[in-house]
Amino acid sequence: MLRIVVVVFALIAAAYLLLRLARELGKADMDWRGIVFVAGFVVLAFYLRHVTEIGGLG
C-alpha cells in the first residue's frame, strides 16, 4: 500500500512539473522547429535501434 501511495505521489509531482515547464516554455520565444527536429531525431534513433537491434550497451 505504501508503494502505491509513493508512486501516485511521484506521478502527481511529475505531472505538476511538466505542466509548469510547459507554461514557462510557452512564454519564452523559442525555435520550436529545432526542438521538434531534435526530439524526432532522438525518437527515430531509438526506433531504429529497436528494429535493427544494432547498438546498445551490452
GROMACS .gro file of N, CA, C and O in nm:
model
  232
    1MET      N    1   0.083  -0.119   0.000
    1MET     CA    2   0.000   0.000   0.000
    1MET      C    3   0.087   0.126   0.000
    1MET      O    4   0.057   0.222  -0.069
    2LEU      N    5   0.194   0.123   0.077
    2LEU     CA    6   0.283   0.239   0.083
    2LEU      C    7   0.348   0.264  -0.052
    2LEU      O    8   0.364   0.379  -0.094
    3ARG      N    9   0.382   0.158  -0.123
    3ARG     CA   10   0.443   0.171  -0.254
    3ARG      C   11   0.348   0.240  -0.351
    3ARG      O   12   0.389   0.326  -0.430
    4ILE      N   13   0.220   0.207  -0.347
    4ILE     CA   14   0.120   0.269  -0.434
    4ILE      C   15   0.109   0.418  -0.405
    4ILE      O   16   0.103   0.500  -0.495
    5VAL      N   17   0.109   0.453  -0.277
    5VAL     CA   18   0.100   0.593  -0.238
    5VAL      C   19   0.221   0.671  -0.289
    5VAL      O   20   0.207   0.782  -0.342
    6VAL      N   21   0.339   0.613  -0.277
    6VAL     CA   22   0.460   0.680  -0.323
    6VAL      C   23   0.458   0.696  -0.475
    6VAL      O   24   0.493   0.803  -0.527
    7VAL      N   25   0.415   0.594  -0.548
    7VAL     CA   26   0.408   0.601  -0.693
    7VAL      C   27   0.307   0.707  -0.737
    7VAL      O   28   0.334   0.787  -0.828
    8VAL      N   29   0.191   0.709  -0.674
    8VAL     CA   30   0.089   0.809  -0.709
    8VAL      C   31   0.141   0.949  -0.680
    8VAL      O   32   0.123   1.040  -0.761
    9PHE      N   33   0.206   0.967  -0.568
    9PHE     CA   34   0.261   1.098  -0.534
    9PHE      C   35   0.368   1.139  -0.635
    9PHE      O   36   0.372   1.255  -0.679
   10ALA      N   37   0.452   1.046  -0.677
   10ALA     CA   38   0.555   1.076  -0.776
   10ALA      C   39   0.493   1.113  -0.910
   10ALA      O   40   0.541   1.205  -0.978
   11LEU      N   41   0.387   1.045  -0.950
   11LEU     CA   42   0.319   1.077  -1.076
   11LEU      C   43   0.255   1.215  -1.071
   11LEU      O   44   0.261   1.291  -1.168
   12ILE      N   45   0.194   1.249  -0.959
   12ILE     CA   46   0.133   1.381  -0.944
   12ILE      C   47   0.241   1.489  -0.949
   12ILE      O   48   0.225   1.592  -1.015
   13ALA      N   49   0.352   1.466  -0.881
   13ALA     CA   50   0.461   1.564  -0.882
   13ALA      C   51   0.519   1.580  -1.023
   13ALA      O   52   0.547   1.692  -1.067
   14ALA      N   53   0.535   1.470  -1.095
   14ALA     CA   54   0.588   1.477  -1.232
   14ALA      C   55   0.491   1.552  -1.323
   14ALA      O   56   0.534   1.634  -1.406
   15ALA      N   57   0.362   1.526  -1.310
   15ALA     CA   58   0.263   1.597  -1.391
   15ALA      C   59   0.265   1.747  -1.361
   15ALA      O   60   0.258   1.830  -1.452
   16TYR      N   61   0.276   1.782  -1.234
   16TYR     CA   62   0.281   1.922  -1.196
   16TYR      C   63   0.404   1.991  -1.256
   16TYR      O   64   0.395   2.100  -1.311
   17LEU      N   65   0.519   1.923  -1.248
   17LEU     CA   66   0.641   1.982  -1.303
   17LEU      C   67   0.634   1.996  -1.455
   17LEU      O   68   0.681   2.096  -1.510
   18LEU      N   69   0.574   1.898  -1.522
   18LEU     CA   70   0.561   1.907  -1.667
   18LEU      C   71   0.468   2.022  -1.708
   18LEU      O   72   0.496   2.095  -1.802
   19LEU      N   73   0.358   2.039  -1.635
   19LEU     CA   74   0.268   2.148  -1.665
   19LEU      C   75   0.333   2.283  -1.640
   19LEU      O   76   0.317   2.378  -1.718
   20ARG      N   77   0.407   2.293  -1.532
   20ARG     CA   78   0.476   2.418  -1.501
   20ARG      C   79   0.583   2.449  -1.606
   20ARG      O   80   0.597   2.563  -1.650
   21LEU      N   81   0.657   2.347  -1.648
   21LEU     CA   82   0.757   2.364  -1.752
   21LEU      C   83   0.693   2.407  -1.883
   21LEU      O   84   0.743   2.497  -1.951
   22ALA      N   85   0.581   2.345  -1.919
   22ALA     CA   86   0.512   2.381  -2.043
   22ALA      C   87   0.463   2.525  -2.037
   22ALA      O   88   0.470   2.598  -2.137
   23ARG      N   89   0.416   2.568  -1.923
   23ARG     CA   90   0.369   2.705  -1.907
   23ARG      C   91   0.485   2.804  -1.925
   23ARG      O   92   0.471   2.906  -1.992
   24GLU      N   93   0.599   2.773  -1.866
   24GLU     CA   94   0.715   2.862  -1.877
   24GLU      C   95   0.769   2.864  -2.020
   24GLU      O   96   0.810   2.968  -2.070
   25LEU      N   97   0.771   2.749  -2.087
   25LEU     CA   98   0.820   2.743  -2.224
   25LEU      C   99   0.725   2.815  -2.319
   25LEU      O  100   0.768   2.867  -2.422
   26GLY      N  101   0.597   2.816  -2.287
   26GLY     CA  102   0.501   2.887  -2.370
   26GLY      C  103   0.525   3.037  -2.369
   26GLY      O  104   0.499   3.106  -2.469
   27LYS      N  105   0.576   3.089  -2.261
   27LYS     CA  106   0.604   3.232  -2.251
   27LYS      C  107   0.732   3.270  -2.327
   27LYS      O  108   0.745   3.383  -2.370
   28ALA      N  109   0.824   3.177  -2.338
   28ALA     CA  110   0.954   3.206  -2.399
   28ALA      C  111   0.942   3.206  -2.552
   28ALA      O  112   0.859   3.138  -2.611
   29ASP      N  113   1.029   3.285  -2.614
   29ASP     CA  114   1.036   3.288  -2.760
   29ASP      C  115   1.142   3.186  -2.802
   29ASP      O  116   1.261   3.213  -2.793
   30MET      N  117   1.095   3.070  -2.847
   30MET     CA  118   1.187   2.961  -2.876
   30MET      C  119   1.170   2.915  -3.020
   30MET      O  120   1.065   2.934  -3.081
   31ASP      N  121   1.275   2.851  -3.072
   31ASP     CA  122   1.272   2.793  -3.205
   31ASP      C  123   1.212   2.652  -3.194
   31ASP      O  124   1.283   2.554  -3.171
   32TRP      N  125   1.080   2.643  -3.209
   32TRP     CA  126   1.013   2.515  -3.189
   32TRP      C  127   1.047   2.415  -3.298
   32TRP      O  128   1.046   2.294  -3.275
   33ARG      N  129   1.077   2.462  -3.419
   33ARG     CA  130   1.113   2.369  -3.526
   33ARG      C  131   1.242   2.295  -3.493
   33ARG      O  132   1.253   2.175  -3.519
   34GLY      N  133   1.337   2.364  -3.435
   34GLY     CA  134   1.461   2.299  -3.396
   34GLY      C  135   1.441   2.198  -3.285
   34GLY      O  136   1.498   2.088  -3.288
   35ILE      N  137   1.357   2.233  -3.189
   35ILE     CA  138   1.329   2.141  -3.077
   35ILE      C  139   1.258   2.016  -3.128
   35ILE      O  140   1.291   1.904  -3.090
   36VAL      N  141   1.161   2.036  -3.217
   36VAL     CA  142   1.088   1.921  -3.272
   36VAL      C  143   1.181   1.834  -3.357
   36VAL      O  144   1.173   1.711  -3.352
   37PHE      N  145   1.272   1.896  -3.430
   37PHE     CA  146   1.369   1.819  -3.511
   37PHE      C  147   1.457   1.733  -3.422
   37PHE      O  148   1.477   1.614  -3.449
   38VAL      N  149   1.508   1.790  -3.314
   38VAL     CA  150   1.595   1.714  -3.223
   38VAL      C  151   1.517   1.601  -3.158
   38VAL      O  152   1.565   1.487  -3.148
   39ALA      N  153   1.395   1.629  -3.112
   39ALA     CA  154   1.313   1.525  -3.049
   39ALA      C  155   1.282   1.413  -3.148
   39ALA      O  156   1.289   1.294  -3.114
   40GLY      N  157   1.249   1.449  -3.272
   40GLY     CA  158   1.222   1.349  -3.374
   40GLY      C  159   1.344   1.265  -3.406
   40GLY      O  160   1.334   1.144  -3.428
   41PHE      N  161   1.460   1.329  -3.409
   41PHE     CA  162   1.585   1.257  -3.436
   41PHE      C  163   1.611   1.154  -3.326
   41PHE      O  164   1.649   1.040  -3.354
   42VAL      N  165   1.590   1.192  -3.201
   42VAL     CA  166   1.613   1.100  -3.089
   42VAL      C  167   1.514   0.985  -3.094
   42VAL      O  168   1.551   0.868  -3.075
   43VAL      N  169   1.387   1.015  -3.121
   43VAL     CA  170   1.285   0.910  -3.130
   43VAL      C  171   1.319   0.814  -3.244
   43VAL      O  172   1.308   0.692  -3.229
   44LEU      N  173   1.358   0.868  -3.358
   44LEU     CA  174   1.395   0.784  -3.472
   44LEU      C  175   1.515   0.696  -3.438
   44LEU      O  176   1.519   0.578  -3.475
   45ALA      N  177   1.612   0.750  -3.367
   45ALA     CA  178   1.729   0.671  -3.329
   45ALA      C  179   1.689   0.554  -3.239
   45ALA      O  180   1.735   0.441  -3.259
   46PHE      N  181   1.604   0.580  -3.140
   46PHE     CA  182   1.560   0.472  -3.053
   46PHE      C  183   1.477   0.369  -3.129
   46PHE      O  184   1.491   0.248  -3.108
   47TYR      N  185   1.392   0.415  -3.222
   47TYR     CA  186   1.311   0.323  -3.301
   47TYR      C  187   1.399   0.234  -3.388
   47TYR      O  188   1.381   0.112  -3.393
   48LEU      N  189   1.496   0.293  -3.457
   48LEU     CA  190   1.584   0.214  -3.542
   48LEU      C  191   1.670   0.118  -3.461
   48LEU      O  192   1.698   0.007  -3.505
   49ARG      N  193   1.710   0.160  -3.342
   49ARG     CA  194   1.786   0.070  -3.256
   49ARG      C  195   1.700  -0.050  -3.216
   49ARG      O  196   1.746  -0.164  -3.212
   50HIS      N  197   1.572  -0.025  -3.189
   50HIS     CA  198   1.481  -0.132  -3.150
   50HIS      C  199   1.457  -0.226  -3.267
   50HIS      O  200   1.457  -0.348  -3.251
   51VAL      N  201   1.435  -0.172  -3.386
   51VAL     CA  202   1.402  -0.254  -3.502
   51VAL      C  203   1.523  -0.334  -3.550
   51VAL      O  204   1.512  -0.452  -3.579
   52THR      N  205   1.639  -0.270  -3.557
   52THR     CA  206   1.756  -0.338  -3.613
   52THR      C  207   1.835  -0.415  -3.508
   52THR      O  208   1.917  -0.498  -3.544
   53GLU      N  209   1.812  -0.387  -3.382
   53GLU     CA  210   1.885  -0.448  -3.271
   53GLU      C  211   2.035  -0.426  -3.282
   53GLU      O  212   2.115  -0.509  -3.238
   54ILE      N  213   2.074  -0.315  -3.343
   54ILE     CA  214   2.215  -0.277  -3.354
   54ILE      C  215   2.240  -0.166  -3.254
   54ILE      O  216   2.162  -0.071  -3.245
   55GLY      N  217   2.347  -0.175  -3.181
   55GLY     CA  218   2.378  -0.071  -3.083
   55GLY      C  219   2.337  -0.117  -2.943
   55GLY      O  220   2.297  -0.229  -2.922
   56GLY      N  221   2.350  -0.029  -2.852
   56GLY     CA  222   2.316  -0.064  -2.716
   56GLY      C  223   2.439  -0.073  -2.628
   56GLY      O  224   2.551  -0.053  -2.673
   57LEU      N  225   2.416  -0.104  -2.504
   57LEU     CA  226   2.524  -0.107  -2.408
   57LEU      C  227   2.570  -0.246  -2.371
   57LEU      O  228   2.653  -0.265  -2.285
   58GLY      N  229   2.515  -0.346  -2.431
   58GLY     CA  230   2.558  -0.476  -2.386
   58GLY      C  231   2.544  -0.577  -2.489
   58GLY      O  232   2.556  -0.684  -2.507
   0.00000   0.00000   0.00000
